[in-house]
Amino acid sequence: MWRRVASLSALISSTSNRCFLDQVAYRMSTCKLFSSEVKENPLTLKDLFITFVLGGPGSGKGTQCAKIVETFGYVHLSAGELLRREIASNSEYGSMILNTIKDGKIVPSEMTVRLIQKEMELSNNHKFLIDGFPRNEENRIAFETIIGADPDIVLFFNCPEEEMVKRVLNRNQGRVDDNIETIKKRLQVFKASNLLVVDYYSDKGKLFEIDATGTEEEIFERVRPVFAAFQHDQK
Ligand SMILES: Nc1ncnc2c1ncn2[C@@H]1O[C@H](COP(=O)(O)OP(=O)(O)OP(=O)(O)O)[C@@H](O)[C@H]1O
Ligand SMILES: Nc1ccn([C@H]2C[C@H](O)[C@@H](COP(=O)(O)O)O2)c(=O)n1
Ligand SMILES: [Mg+2]
């Protein structure tokens, strides 16, 4: 609990977004994550091992997360996938989320963090890969504040832009944002916002930068030692 309070005071002194702050303060007071209201023997925040998975559109985050799940038994939570599920469920926020995604922009942080929080609460596992999150500083601060936790490690899949564009255009999964106009916007948002988050975790000594070129298997051989090293270190 002390970490949440500390994060909130940092947020109060560093941001001018009072409306967002009020909402966060209210939500914190009603936060149930890992409390006894959720489970009889709840996991506490210190039991968790959280990995944020960052990288540009098409850098291969989802592909590599599937391999990490298979080899190391993590739970994969893709922020984009949770938002797409929210659209498909016809939730009241569905059309706002859809328009934001079509426009290559980032959905308001509290919505995304709430979706992640719900999945974490439902899980019996304590090792999470949170893919495509945080996309910007607002995402990062909202997670710290609402969940009250920091990631243990952060992976960054570094891939050249031309390769990311090629992969996205070949993806063929019917995603509304897999077209050249939206990809250009997503790349701009990535460069303007996500790289700041990458730098933040690099400064904290938590960042593992992975060369995301080559075959899926070659890339996974660069990822494997990171998780192997932390396997015995998990809480
Ligand atoms: N090393 C690779 N070489 C070639 N194609 C790849 C490689 N890794 C992944 N792909 C393919 O590239 C596409 C994008 O990969 P993936 O969906 O994993 O990226 P992502 O980082 O999750 O993208 P997004 O942020 O848009 O969700 C997929 O069709 C995937 O099969
Ligand atoms: N933290 C996030 C993650 C994703 N989104 C939205 C905007 C993205 O372009 C889209 C797809 O995400 P992906 O599957 O590529 O990770 O979802 C967001 O607003 N905030
Ligand atoms: Mg993905």
XYZ file of C-alpha atoms and ligand atoms in Angstrom:
287
model
C 0.000 0.000 0.000
C 2.831 2.437 0.784
C 4.008 2.233 -2.816
C 0.628 3.343 -4.100
C 0.577 6.377 -1.821
C 4.132 7.309 -2.778
C 3.279 7.012 -6.474
C 0.213 9.149 -6.092
C 2.063 11.974 -4.409
C 4.677 11.892 -7.181
C 1.872 12.045 -9.710
C 0.203 14.961 -7.954
C 3.364 17.018 -8.014
C 4.251 16.133 -11.589
C 1.094 16.389 -13.615
C -1.429 19.058 -14.373
C -4.169 16.612 -15.375
C -6.414 17.123 -12.346
C -9.422 15.331 -13.805
C -7.396 12.189 -14.448
C -5.916 12.501 -10.950
C -9.295 12.754 -9.280
C -10.442 9.635 -11.076
C -7.303 7.747 -10.124
C -7.581 8.816 -6.464
C -11.198 7.655 -6.382
C -10.363 4.336 -8.037
C -7.472 3.756 -5.659
C -9.777 4.096 -2.717
C -11.953 1.338 -4.172
C -9.111 -0.816 -5.539
C -9.610 -4.521 -4.849
C -6.619 -6.039 -6.596
C -5.347 -9.017 -4.647
C -7.452 -8.069 -1.632
C -9.304 -10.606 0.490
C -12.524 -9.621 -1.279
C -11.181 -11.250 -4.429
C -9.748 -14.577 -3.242
C -9.448 -16.455 0.031
C -5.662 -16.674 -0.256
C -4.890 -13.694 -2.446
C -1.550 -13.152 -4.092
C 0.075 -10.055 -2.737
C 1.864 -7.526 -4.891
C 5.239 -8.799 -3.732
C 4.426 -12.288 -5.103
C 4.086 -10.997 -8.644
C 6.702 -11.112 -11.383
C 5.718 -8.560 -13.992
C 7.355 -8.182 -17.407
C 6.380 -5.341 -19.713
C 6.907 -6.185 -23.395
C 7.586 -3.162 -25.607
C 8.383 -2.652 -29.289
C 6.944 -0.979 -32.358
C 3.952 -2.265 -34.342
C 4.881 -5.587 -35.936
C 8.166 -5.929 -34.042
C 7.086 -9.433 -32.982
C 5.935 -8.897 -29.376
C 2.949 -11.242 -29.608
C 4.920 -13.920 -31.473
C 7.699 -13.967 -28.881
C 5.256 -13.816 -25.945
C 3.657 -17.050 -27.207
C 7.081 -18.719 -27.072
C 7.820 -17.370 -23.585
C 4.451 -18.702 -22.363
C 5.202 -22.115 -23.827
C 8.736 -22.320 -22.412
C 8.514 -20.468 -19.122
C 4.840 -20.667 -18.095
C 3.900 -17.001 -18.005
C 0.418 -15.540 -18.501
C 0.304 -13.388 -21.638
C -1.847 -10.255 -21.403
C -1.822 -8.232 -24.628
C -3.224 -4.746 -23.976
C -4.245 -4.427 -27.637
C -5.991 -7.798 -27.537
C -7.911 -6.868 -24.368
C -9.050 -3.658 -26.073
C -10.101 -5.558 -29.222
C -12.071 -7.948 -27.000
C -13.780 -4.979 -25.397
C -14.821 -3.756 -28.874
C -16.122 -7.209 -29.807
C -18.157 -7.437 -26.598
C -20.148 -4.338 -27.591
C -19.214 -2.582 -24.383
C -20.306 1.024 -23.978
C -16.732 2.122 -24.706
C -16.380 -0.094 -27.791
C -16.865 2.589 -30.424
C -14.498 5.016 -28.701
C -11.836 2.285 -28.503
C -12.403 1.284 -32.141
C -12.048 4.855 -33.390
C -8.919 5.386 -31.313
C -7.308 2.203 -32.655
C -8.273 3.011 -36.270
C -6.648 6.389 -35.795
C -3.429 4.818 -34.467
C -3.809 6.625 -31.138
C -3.696 5.422 -27.518
C -6.823 4.651 -25.496
C -7.158 6.509 -22.140
C -4.945 4.742 -19.650
C -7.425 3.970 -16.915
C -9.512 1.878 -19.308
C -6.547 -0.256 -20.366
C -5.217 -0.640 -16.834
C -8.660 -1.740 -15.598
C -8.795 -4.456 -18.277
C -5.298 -5.655 -17.330
C -6.175 -5.542 -13.638
C -9.275 -7.674 -14.182
C -7.255 -10.367 -15.980
C -4.566 -10.336 -13.284
C -7.185 -10.763 -10.583
C -8.748 -13.706 -12.404
C -5.433 -15.488 -12.892
C -4.021 -18.106 -10.552
C -0.547 -17.500 -11.933
C 1.794 -14.809 -10.623
C 4.077 -14.365 -13.667
C 2.710 -11.908 -16.206
C 3.844 -10.736 -19.632
C 2.081 -7.455 -20.270
C 2.432 -6.941 -24.022
C 2.108 -3.541 -25.710
C 2.016 -1.707 -22.407
C 2.894 0.944 -21.266
C 2.674 2.808 -24.581
C 3.283 6.227 -23.040
C 4.041 7.964 -19.755
C 0.347 8.230 -18.881
C 0.008 4.420 -19.241
C 3.073 3.886 -17.093
C 1.941 6.188 -14.278
C -1.619 4.835 -14.317
C -0.354 1.252 -13.879
C 1.943 2.254 -11.005
C -0.859 4.154 -9.352
C -3.809 1.819 -9.852
C -2.044 -1.534 -9.533
C 0.577 -0.237 -7.118
C 3.379 -2.221 -8.751
C 6.382 -1.696 -11.012
C 7.586 -4.186 -13.596
C 10.427 -6.446 -12.546
C 11.878 -6.416 -16.057
C 11.068 -4.778 -19.400
C 11.757 -6.303 -22.827
C 12.162 -4.028 -25.809
C 12.036 -5.595 -29.264
C 14.093 -3.311 -31.462
C 13.210 -3.711 -35.141
C 13.858 -1.523 -38.210
C 10.840 0.413 -39.410
C 10.748 -1.114 -42.934
C 10.709 -4.620 -41.425
C 7.867 -3.718 -39.018
C 5.798 -2.270 -41.889
C 6.425 -5.382 -44.001
C 5.382 -7.722 -41.172
C 2.215 -5.785 -40.350
C 1.105 -5.610 -43.978
C 1.638 -9.380 -44.302
C -0.131 -10.225 -41.029
C -3.505 -10.984 -42.552
C -5.509 -11.284 -39.317
C -8.198 -8.792 -40.326
C -7.082 -6.110 -37.870
C -8.574 -2.653 -38.565
C -5.187 -1.036 -37.935
C -3.186 -3.216 -40.351
C -3.227 -0.749 -43.252
C -0.550 1.633 -44.405
C -2.297 4.841 -43.247
C -2.796 3.578 -39.669
C 0.671 2.014 -39.554
C 2.259 5.395 -40.372
C 0.322 6.992 -37.496
C 1.188 4.141 -35.101
C 4.863 4.494 -35.956
C 4.698 8.234 -35.222
C 3.010 7.615 -31.861
C 5.564 4.891 -31.081
C 8.502 7.218 -31.767
C 6.963 10.160 -29.917
C 5.715 8.339 -26.796
C 6.896 4.757 -26.415
C 10.609 5.460 -26.722
C 10.369 7.779 -23.679
C 9.095 4.823 -21.669
C 11.919 2.664 -23.033
C 14.437 5.289 -21.860
C 12.753 5.481 -18.459
C 13.234 1.755 -17.805
C 16.704 1.798 -19.285
C 17.669 4.456 -16.719
C 16.209 2.223 -13.985
C 18.358 -0.710 -15.139
C 15.306 -2.843 -15.952
C 15.487 -2.839 -19.744
C 16.496 -5.815 -21.903
C 16.824 -4.725 -25.509
C 16.413 -7.544 -28.009
C 17.469 -7.388 -31.652
C 14.132 -8.271 -33.309
C 15.539 -9.072 -36.747
C 15.988 -12.584 -38.110
C 13.753 -15.597 -37.797
C 11.313 -16.092 -34.917
C 13.560 -18.873 -33.579
C 16.707 -16.742 -33.771
C 14.978 -13.968 -31.852
C 13.720 -16.380 -29.213
C 17.279 -17.588 -28.618
C 18.058 -13.961 -27.626
C 15.022 -13.852 -25.338
C 15.516 -17.228 -23.656
C 18.553 -16.293 -21.492
C 16.703 -13.330 -19.989
C 13.942 -15.547 -18.593
C 16.320 -18.384 -17.754
C 18.305 -15.936 -15.611
C 15.212 -14.834 -13.708
C 13.649 -18.277 -13.318
C 15.121 -18.894 -9.862
C 14.871 -15.282 -8.848
C 11.105 -15.071 -8.900
C 9.161 -14.222 -5.808
N 10.960 -12.823 -36.928
C 9.933 -12.693 -37.753
N 10.119 -12.710 -39.077
C 9.078 -12.560 -39.933
N 7.795 -12.377 -39.550
C 7.562 -12.332 -38.232
C 8.600 -12.487 -37.260
N 8.057 -12.396 -36.043
C 6.745 -12.200 -36.217
N 6.431 -12.175 -37.520
C 5.124 -11.948 -38.136
O 4.950 -10.528 -38.166
C 3.609 -10.182 -37.849
C 3.634 -9.252 -36.633
O 4.090 -9.996 -35.502
P 3.390 -9.801 -34.086
O 1.915 -9.810 -34.267
O 4.010 -10.769 -33.168
O 3.903 -8.319 -33.771
P 3.474 -7.329 -32.611
O 4.716 -6.658 -32.131
O 2.664 -8.039 -31.593
O 2.609 -6.279 -33.405
P 1.426 -5.318 -32.893
O 2.038 -4.295 -31.997
O 0.914 -4.703 -34.142
O 0.427 -6.188 -32.177
C 2.865 -11.489 -37.623
O 2.206 -11.843 -38.828
C 3.969 -12.500 -37.296
O 3.618 -13.806 -37.700
N -1.416 0.240 -24.046
C -2.147 0.223 -25.190
C -2.033 -0.840 -26.097
C -2.762 -0.805 -27.258
N -3.578 0.239 -27.500
C -4.363 0.321 -28.752
C -3.663 1.206 -29.754
C -2.857 0.223 -30.542
O -2.514 0.740 -31.809
C -3.846 -0.942 -30.619
C -3.267 -2.260 -30.945
O -2.302 -2.642 -29.962
P -1.277 -3.846 -30.259
O -2.087 -5.075 -30.464
O -0.540 -3.452 -31.480
O -0.369 -3.939 -29.081
O -4.480 -0.943 -29.349
C -3.678 1.274 -26.587
O -4.423 2.243 -26.815
N -2.970 1.236 -25.443
Mg 0.694 -7.743 -30.863
